[in-house]
Short mmCIF file of C-alpha atoms and ligand atoms in Angstrom, two decimals:
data_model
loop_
_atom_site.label_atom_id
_atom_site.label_comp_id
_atom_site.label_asym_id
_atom_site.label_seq_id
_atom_site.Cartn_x
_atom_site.Cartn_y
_atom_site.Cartn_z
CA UNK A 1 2.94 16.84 20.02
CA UNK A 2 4.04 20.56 20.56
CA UNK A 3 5.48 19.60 23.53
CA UNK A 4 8.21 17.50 22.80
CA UNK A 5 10.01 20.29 20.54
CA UNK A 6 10.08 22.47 23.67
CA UNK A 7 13.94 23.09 25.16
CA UNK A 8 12.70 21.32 28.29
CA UNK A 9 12.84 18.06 26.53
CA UNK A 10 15.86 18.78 24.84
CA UNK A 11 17.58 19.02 27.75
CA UNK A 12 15.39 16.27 29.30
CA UNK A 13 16.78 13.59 26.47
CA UNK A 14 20.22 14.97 26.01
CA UNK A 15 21.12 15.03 29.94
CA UNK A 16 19.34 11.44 30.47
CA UNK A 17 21.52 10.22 27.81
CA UNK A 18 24.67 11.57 29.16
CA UNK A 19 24.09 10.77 31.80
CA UNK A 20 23.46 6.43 31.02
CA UNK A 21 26.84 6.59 29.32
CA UNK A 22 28.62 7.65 32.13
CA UNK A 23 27.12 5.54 34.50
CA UNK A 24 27.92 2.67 32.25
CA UNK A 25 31.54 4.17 32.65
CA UNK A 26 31.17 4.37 36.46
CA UNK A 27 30.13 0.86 36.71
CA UNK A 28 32.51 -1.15 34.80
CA UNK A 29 35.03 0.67 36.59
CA UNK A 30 33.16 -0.09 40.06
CA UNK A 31 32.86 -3.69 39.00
CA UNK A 32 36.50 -3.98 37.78
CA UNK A 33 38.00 -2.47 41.19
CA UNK A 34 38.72 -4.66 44.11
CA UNK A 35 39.35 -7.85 42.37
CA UNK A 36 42.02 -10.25 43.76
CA UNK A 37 45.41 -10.58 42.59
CA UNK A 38 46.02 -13.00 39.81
CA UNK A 39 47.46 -15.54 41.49
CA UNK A 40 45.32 -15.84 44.02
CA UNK A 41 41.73 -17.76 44.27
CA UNK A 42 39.02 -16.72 45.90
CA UNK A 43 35.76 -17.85 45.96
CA UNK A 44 32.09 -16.15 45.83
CA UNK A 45 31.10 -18.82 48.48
CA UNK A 46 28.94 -20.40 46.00
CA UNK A 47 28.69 -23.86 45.53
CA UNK A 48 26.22 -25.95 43.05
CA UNK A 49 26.00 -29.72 42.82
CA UNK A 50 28.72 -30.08 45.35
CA UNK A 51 31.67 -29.31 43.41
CA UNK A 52 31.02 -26.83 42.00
CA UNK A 53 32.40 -23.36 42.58
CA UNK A 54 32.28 -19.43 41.70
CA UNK A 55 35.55 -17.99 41.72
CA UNK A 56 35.93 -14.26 41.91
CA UNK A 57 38.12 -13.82 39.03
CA UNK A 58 38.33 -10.40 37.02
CA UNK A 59 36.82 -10.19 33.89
CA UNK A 60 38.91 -11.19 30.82
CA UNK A 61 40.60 -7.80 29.25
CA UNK A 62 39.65 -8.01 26.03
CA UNK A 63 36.09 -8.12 26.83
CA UNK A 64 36.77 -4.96 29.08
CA UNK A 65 38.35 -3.33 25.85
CA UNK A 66 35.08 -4.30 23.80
CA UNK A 67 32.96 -2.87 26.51
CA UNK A 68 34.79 0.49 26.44
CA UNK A 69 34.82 0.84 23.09
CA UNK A 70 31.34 0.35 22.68
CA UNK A 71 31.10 3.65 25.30
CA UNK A 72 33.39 5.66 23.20
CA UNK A 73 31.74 4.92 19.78
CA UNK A 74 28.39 5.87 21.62
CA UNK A 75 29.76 9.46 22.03
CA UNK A 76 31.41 9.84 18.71
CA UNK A 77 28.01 8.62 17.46
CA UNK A 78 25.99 11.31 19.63
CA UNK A 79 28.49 14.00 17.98
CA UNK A 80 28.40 13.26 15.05
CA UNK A 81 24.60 12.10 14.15
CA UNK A 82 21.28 13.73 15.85
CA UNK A 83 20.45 11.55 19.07
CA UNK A 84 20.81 13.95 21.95
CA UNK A 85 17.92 15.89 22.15
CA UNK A 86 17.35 18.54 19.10
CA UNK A 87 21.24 18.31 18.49
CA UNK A 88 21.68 17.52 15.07
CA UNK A 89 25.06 16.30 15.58
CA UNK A 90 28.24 18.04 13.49
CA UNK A 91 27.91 16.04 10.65
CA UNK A 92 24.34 17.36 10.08
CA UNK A 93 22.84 14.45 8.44
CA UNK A 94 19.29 14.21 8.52
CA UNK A 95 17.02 11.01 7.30
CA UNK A 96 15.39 13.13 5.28
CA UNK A 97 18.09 14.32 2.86
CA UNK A 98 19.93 10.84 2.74
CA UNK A 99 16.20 9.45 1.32
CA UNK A 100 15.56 12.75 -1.29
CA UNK A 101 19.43 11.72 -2.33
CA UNK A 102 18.82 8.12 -3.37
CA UNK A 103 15.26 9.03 -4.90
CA UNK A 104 17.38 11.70 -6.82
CA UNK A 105 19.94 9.19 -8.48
CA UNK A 106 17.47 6.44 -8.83
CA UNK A 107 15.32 9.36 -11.05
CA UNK A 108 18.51 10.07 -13.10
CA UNK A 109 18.92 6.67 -13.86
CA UNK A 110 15.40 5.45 -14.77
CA UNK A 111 13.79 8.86 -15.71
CA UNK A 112 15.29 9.39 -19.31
CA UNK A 113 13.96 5.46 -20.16
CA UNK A 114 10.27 6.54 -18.45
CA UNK A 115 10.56 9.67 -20.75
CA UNK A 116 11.34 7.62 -23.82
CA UNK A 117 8.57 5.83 -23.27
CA UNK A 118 6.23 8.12 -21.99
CA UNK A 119 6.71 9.72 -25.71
CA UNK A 120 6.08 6.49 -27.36
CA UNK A 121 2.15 5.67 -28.35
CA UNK A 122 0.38 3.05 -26.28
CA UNK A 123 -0.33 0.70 -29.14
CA UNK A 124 3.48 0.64 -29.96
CA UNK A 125 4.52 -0.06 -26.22
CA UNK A 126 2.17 -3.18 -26.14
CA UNK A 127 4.89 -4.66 -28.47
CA UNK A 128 8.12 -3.61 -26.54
CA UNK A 129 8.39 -6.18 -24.07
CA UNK A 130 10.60 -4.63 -22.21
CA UNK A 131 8.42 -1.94 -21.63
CA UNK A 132 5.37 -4.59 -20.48
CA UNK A 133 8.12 -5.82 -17.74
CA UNK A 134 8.42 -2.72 -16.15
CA UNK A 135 4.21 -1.54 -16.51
CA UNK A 136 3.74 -5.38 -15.32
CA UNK A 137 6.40 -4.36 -11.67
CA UNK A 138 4.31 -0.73 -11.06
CA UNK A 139 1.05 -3.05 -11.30
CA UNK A 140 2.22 -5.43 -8.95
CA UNK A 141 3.09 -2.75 -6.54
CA UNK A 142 0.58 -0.64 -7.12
CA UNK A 143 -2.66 -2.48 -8.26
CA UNK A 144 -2.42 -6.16 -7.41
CA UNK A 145 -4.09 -4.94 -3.93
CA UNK A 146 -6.98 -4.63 -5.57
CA UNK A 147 -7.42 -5.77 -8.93
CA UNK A 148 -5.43 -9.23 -8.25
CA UNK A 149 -1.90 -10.22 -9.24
CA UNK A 150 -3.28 -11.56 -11.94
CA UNK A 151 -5.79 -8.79 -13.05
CA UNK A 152 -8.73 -10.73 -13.02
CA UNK A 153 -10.07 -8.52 -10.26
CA UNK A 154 -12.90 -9.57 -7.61
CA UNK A 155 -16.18 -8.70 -6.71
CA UNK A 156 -16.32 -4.95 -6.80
CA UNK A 157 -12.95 -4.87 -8.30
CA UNK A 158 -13.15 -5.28 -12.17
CA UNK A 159 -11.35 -7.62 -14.37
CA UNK A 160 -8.74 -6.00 -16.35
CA UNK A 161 -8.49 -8.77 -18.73
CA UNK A 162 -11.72 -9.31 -20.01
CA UNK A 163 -12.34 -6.99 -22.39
CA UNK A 164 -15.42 -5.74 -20.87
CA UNK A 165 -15.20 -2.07 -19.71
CA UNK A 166 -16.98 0.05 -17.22
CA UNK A 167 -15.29 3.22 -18.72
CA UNK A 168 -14.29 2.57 -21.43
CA UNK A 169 -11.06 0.34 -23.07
CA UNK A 170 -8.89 2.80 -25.33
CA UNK A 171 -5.66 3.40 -24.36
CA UNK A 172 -7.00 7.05 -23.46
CA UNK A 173 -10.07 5.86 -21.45
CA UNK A 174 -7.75 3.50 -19.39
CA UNK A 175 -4.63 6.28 -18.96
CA UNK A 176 -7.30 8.67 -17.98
CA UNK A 177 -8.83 6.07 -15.44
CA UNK A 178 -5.61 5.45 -13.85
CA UNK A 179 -4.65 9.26 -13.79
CA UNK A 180 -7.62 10.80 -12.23
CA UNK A 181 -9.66 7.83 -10.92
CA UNK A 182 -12.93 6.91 -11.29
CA UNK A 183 -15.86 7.46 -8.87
CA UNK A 184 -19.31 5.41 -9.99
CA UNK A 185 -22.40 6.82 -9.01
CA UNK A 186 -25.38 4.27 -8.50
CA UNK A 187 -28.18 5.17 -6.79
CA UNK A 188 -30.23 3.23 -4.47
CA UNK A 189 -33.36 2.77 -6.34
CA UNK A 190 -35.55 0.55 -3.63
CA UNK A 191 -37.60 3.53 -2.79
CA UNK A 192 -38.34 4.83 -6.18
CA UNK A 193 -39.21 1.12 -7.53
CA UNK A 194 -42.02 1.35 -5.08
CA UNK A 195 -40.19 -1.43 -2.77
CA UNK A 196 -38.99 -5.30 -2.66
CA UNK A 197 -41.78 -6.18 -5.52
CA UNK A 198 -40.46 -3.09 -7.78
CA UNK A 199 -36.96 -4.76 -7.65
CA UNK A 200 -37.89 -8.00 -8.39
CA UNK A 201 -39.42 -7.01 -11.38
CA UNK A 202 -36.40 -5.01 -12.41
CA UNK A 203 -34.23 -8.09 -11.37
CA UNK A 204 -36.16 -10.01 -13.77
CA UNK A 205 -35.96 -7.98 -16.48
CA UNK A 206 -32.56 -7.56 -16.23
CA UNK A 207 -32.26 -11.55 -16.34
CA UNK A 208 -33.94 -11.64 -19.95
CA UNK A 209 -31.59 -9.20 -21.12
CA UNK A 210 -29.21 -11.66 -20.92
CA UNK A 211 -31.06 -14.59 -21.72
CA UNK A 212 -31.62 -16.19 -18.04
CA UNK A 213 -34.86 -17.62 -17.50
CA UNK A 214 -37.79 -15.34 -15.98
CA UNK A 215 -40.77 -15.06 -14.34
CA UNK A 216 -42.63 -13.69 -17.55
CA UNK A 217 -45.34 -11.63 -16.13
CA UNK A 218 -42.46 -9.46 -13.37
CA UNK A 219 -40.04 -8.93 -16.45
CA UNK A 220 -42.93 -6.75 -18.26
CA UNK A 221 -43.72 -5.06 -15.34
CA UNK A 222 -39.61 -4.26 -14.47
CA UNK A 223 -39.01 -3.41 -18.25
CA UNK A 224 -41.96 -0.47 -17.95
CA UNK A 225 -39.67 0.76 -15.05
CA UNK A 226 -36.28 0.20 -16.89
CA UNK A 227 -37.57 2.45 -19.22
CA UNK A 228 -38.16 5.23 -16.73
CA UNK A 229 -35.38 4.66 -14.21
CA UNK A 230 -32.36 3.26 -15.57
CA UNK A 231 -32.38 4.42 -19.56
CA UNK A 232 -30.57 7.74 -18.70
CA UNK A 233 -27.73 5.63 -17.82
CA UNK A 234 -27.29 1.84 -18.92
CA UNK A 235 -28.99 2.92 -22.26
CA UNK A 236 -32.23 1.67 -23.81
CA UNK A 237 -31.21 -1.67 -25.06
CA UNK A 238 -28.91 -2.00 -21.32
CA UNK A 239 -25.61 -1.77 -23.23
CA UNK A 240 -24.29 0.94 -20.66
CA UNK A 241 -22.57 4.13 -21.08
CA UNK A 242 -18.50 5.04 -20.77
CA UNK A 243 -19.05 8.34 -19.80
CA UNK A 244 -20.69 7.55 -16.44
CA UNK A 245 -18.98 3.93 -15.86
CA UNK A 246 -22.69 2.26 -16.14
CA UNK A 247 -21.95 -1.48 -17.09
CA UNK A 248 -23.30 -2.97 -20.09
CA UNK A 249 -26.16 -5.34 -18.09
CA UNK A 250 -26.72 -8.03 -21.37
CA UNK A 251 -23.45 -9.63 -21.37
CA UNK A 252 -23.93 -11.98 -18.11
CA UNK A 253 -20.88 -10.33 -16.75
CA UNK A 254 -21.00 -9.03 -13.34
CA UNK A 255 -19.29 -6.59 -11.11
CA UNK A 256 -21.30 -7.21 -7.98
CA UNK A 257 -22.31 -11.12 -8.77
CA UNK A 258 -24.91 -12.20 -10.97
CA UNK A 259 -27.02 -14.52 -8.49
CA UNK A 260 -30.75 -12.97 -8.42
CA UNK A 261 -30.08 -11.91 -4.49
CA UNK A 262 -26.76 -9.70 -5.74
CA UNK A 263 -28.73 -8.16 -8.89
CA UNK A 264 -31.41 -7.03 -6.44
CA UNK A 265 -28.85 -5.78 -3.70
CA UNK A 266 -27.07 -3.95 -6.39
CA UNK A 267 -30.74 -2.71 -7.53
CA UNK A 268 -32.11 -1.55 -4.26
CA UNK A 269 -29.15 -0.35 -2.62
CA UNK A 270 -26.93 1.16 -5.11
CA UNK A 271 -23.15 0.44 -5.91
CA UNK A 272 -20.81 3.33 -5.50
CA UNK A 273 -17.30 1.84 -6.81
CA UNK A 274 -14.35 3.90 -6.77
CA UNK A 275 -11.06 4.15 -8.47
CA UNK A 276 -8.41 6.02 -7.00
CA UNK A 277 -6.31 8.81 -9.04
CA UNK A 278 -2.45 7.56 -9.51
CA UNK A 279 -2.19 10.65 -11.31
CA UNK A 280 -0.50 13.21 -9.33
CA UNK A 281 1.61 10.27 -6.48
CA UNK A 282 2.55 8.06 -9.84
CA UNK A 283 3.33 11.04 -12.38
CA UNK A 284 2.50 10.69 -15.91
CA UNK A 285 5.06 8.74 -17.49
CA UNK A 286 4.88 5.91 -14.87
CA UNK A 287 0.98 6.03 -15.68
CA UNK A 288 1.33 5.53 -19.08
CA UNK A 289 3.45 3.10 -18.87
CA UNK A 290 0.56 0.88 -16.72
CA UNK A 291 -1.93 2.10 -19.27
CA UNK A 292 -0.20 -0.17 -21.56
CA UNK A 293 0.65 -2.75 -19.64
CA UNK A 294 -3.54 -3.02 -18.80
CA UNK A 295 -3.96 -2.57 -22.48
CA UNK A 296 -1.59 -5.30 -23.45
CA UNK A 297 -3.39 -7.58 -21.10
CA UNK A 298 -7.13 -6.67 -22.68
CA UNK A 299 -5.44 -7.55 -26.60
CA UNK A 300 -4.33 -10.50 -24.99
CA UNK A 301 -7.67 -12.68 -25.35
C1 LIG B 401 -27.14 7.70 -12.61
C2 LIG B 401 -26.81 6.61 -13.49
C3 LIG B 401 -27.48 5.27 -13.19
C4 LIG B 401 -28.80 4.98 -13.15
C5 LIG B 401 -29.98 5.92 -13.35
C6 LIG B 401 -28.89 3.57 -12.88
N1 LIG B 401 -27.65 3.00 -12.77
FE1 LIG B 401 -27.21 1.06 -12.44
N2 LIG B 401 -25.25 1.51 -12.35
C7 LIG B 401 -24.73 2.76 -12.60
C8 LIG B 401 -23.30 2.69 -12.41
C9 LIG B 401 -22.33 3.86 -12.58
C10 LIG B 401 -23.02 1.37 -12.02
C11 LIG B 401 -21.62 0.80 -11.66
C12 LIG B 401 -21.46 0.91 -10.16
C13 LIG B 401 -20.07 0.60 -9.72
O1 LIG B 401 -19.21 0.34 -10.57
O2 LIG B 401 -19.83 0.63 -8.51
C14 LIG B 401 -24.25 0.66 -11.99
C15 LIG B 401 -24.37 -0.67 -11.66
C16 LIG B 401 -25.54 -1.39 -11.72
C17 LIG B 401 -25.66 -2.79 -11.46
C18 LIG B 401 -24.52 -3.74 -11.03
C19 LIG B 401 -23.92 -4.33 -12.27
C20 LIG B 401 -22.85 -5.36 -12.01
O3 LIG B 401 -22.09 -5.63 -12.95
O4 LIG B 401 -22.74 -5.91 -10.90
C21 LIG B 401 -26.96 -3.13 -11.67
C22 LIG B 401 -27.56 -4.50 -11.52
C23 LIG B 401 -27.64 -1.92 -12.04
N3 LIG B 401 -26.75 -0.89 -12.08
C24 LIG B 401 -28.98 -1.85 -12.34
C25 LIG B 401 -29.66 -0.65 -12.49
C26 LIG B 401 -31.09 -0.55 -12.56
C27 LIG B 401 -32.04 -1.74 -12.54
C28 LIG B 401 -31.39 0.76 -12.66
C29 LIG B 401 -32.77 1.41 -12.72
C30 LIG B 401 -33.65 1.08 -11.64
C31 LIG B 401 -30.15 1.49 -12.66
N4 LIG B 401 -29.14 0.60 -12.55
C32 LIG B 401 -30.07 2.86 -12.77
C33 LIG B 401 -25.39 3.90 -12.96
C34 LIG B 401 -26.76 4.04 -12.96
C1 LIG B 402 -8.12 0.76 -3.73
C2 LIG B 402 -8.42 -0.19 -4.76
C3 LIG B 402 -7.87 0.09 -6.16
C4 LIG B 402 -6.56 0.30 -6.53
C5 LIG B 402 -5.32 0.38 -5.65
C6 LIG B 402 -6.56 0.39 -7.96
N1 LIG B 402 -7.84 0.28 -8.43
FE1 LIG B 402 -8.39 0.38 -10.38
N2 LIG B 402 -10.33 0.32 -9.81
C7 LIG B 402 -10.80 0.08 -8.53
C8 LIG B 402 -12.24 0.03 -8.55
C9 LIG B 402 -13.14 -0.23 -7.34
C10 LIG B 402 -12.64 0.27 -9.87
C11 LIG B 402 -14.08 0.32 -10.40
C12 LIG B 402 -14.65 1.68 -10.21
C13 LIG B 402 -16.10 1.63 -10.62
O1 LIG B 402 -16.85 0.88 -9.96
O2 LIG B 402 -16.45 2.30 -11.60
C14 LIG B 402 -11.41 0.43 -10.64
C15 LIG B 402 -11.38 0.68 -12.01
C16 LIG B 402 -10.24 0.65 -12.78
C17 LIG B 402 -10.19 0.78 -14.22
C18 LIG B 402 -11.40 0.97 -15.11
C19 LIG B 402 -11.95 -0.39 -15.44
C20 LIG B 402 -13.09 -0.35 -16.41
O3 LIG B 402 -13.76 -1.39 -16.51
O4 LIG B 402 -13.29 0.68 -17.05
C21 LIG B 402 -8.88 0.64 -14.61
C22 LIG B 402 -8.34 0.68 -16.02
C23 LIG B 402 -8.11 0.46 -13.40
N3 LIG B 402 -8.96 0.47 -12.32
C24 LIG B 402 -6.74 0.28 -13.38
C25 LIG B 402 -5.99 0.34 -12.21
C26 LIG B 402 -4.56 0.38 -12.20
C27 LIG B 402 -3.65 0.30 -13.41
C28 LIG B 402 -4.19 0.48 -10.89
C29 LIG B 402 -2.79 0.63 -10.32
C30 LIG B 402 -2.13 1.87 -10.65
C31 LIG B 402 -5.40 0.48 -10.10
N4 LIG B 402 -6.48 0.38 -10.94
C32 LIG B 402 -5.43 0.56 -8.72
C33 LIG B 402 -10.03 -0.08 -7.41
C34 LIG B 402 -8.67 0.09 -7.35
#
């Protein structure tokens, strides 16, 4: 929008807007001129339900006064605050500063308790509850969105409460979650299972790891290809790995649903979950500060 910082529209806006006040001027005064004398009636000529009538009386002062003031504190206002055109008006206040000016005395109000806490360990803050209060606000402004007001998450959104963890549920696994994010990385693995049949089998495997009943003769098939496919990441005996967010798939817990149809759709077309960083918009101490609130709810159960 290059254009609009040109001088052409500076002039464009700041003439138009002279311009409406002073026709406002020109037609109050036009309106109030040729009225009758006081005394006098006159009337419009028009008459309603017989009786009636329009007089053509003046308009009362005082709402004159009002409507003249209004004028003049429009043109004090233009002076002295930006509104006509790229005039930034004498008292030069901009948006912009009046917002980094609150921000700055809410920070010197709130920042020394963030840095107290900040410098306080994680397991020590799940016992201040005053500290829980404020991690508890930041997570319903910042994380309810997603992982529900009340933490429990949804599907593709994981339960903070639980106790079960993608990556990992030390206070340093969850501060470094909510600092840099986390991006999960699971293939689609339809083609290489050699189609629907291959993920069946799989499917059923995975049900006997945690104890669902199976069709016997697909599980031994799907564990042969477990043990080529999938080991690297959700480990031999399924438990799952913390370093690359792979869930644990024997504890009948499930990020994506657990009915056969959602096992297989997370099996043949992969799952690809991701965490945004807080890190660097947050800051540190704010982070930490949700860390253990999220860790206070996990000690909870
Ligand atoms: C490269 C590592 C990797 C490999 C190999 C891998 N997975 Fe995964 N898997 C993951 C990750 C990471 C997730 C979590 C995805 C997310 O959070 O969005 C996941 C999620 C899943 C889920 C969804 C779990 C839930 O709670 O809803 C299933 C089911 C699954 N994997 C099965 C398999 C099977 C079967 C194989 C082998 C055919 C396999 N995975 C191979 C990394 C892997
Ligand atoms: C845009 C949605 C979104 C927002 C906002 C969000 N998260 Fe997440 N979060 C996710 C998803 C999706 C995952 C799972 C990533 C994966 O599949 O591995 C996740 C994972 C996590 C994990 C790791 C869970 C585990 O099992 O290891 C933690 C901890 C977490 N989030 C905390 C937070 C906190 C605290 C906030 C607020 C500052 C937050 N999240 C905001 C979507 C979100």
């Amino acid at each position: 929008m290059a254009d609009f910082n040109s001088e052409f529209w500076h002039w464009y806006i700041a003439i138009l807007t002279v311009l409406s006040i002073l026709a406002c001027v020109w037609l109050i005064r036009w309106m109030t001129a040729g009225f009758v004398k006081k005394d006098e009636t006159e009337t419009t000529g028009h008459v309603w339900d017989s009786d009636l009538t329009e007089l053509n009386n003046p308009l009362p002062r005082w709402w004159l006064g009002l409507f003249y003031i209004t004028l003049a504190f429009g043109g004090f206002y233009l002076l002295l605050f930006p509104g006509l055109g790229s005039f930034s008006g004498f008292l030069n206040w901009t948006s912009t500063d009046q917002y980094e000016k609150e921000v700055a005395a809410i920070e010197a109000e709130v920042g020394p308790l963030f840095a107290k806490y900040q410098q306080t360990a994680i397991i020590d803050l799940i016992k201040d509850g005053e500290a829980l209060k404020v991690g508890e606000r930041l997570y319903l402004n910042y994380c309810a969105t997603c992982h529900g007001s009340d933490a429990r998450g949804a599907r593709g959104y994981p339960n903070l409460r639980d106790g079960n963890w993608l990556w990992g549920g030390d206070p340093e696994n969850i501060k470094t979650s909510i600092m840099m994010g986390r991006q999960a990385a699971m293939p689609a693995w339809e083609a290489p299972l050699g189609g629907e049949r291959g993920v069946d089998e799989v499917t059923q495997y995975l049900l006997s790891l945690s104890g669902r009943a199976t069709i016997e003769e697909l599980a031994a098939n799907g564990k042969t290809k477990y043990d080529t496919f999938c080991v690297a990441c959700h480990g031999p005996e399924g438990k799952g790995n913390i370093a690359m967010g792979a869930p644990n798939l024997t504890d009948d817990s499930w990020l994506y649903g657990g009915s056969i149809n959602r096992i297989s759709e997370s099996i043949a077309k992969g799952r690809n979950g991701q965490m945004p960083a807080h890190g660097e918009f947050l800051g540190e101490a704010k982070v930490h500060l949700l860390a253990a609130y999220v860790y206070g709810l996990s000690q909870e159960n």
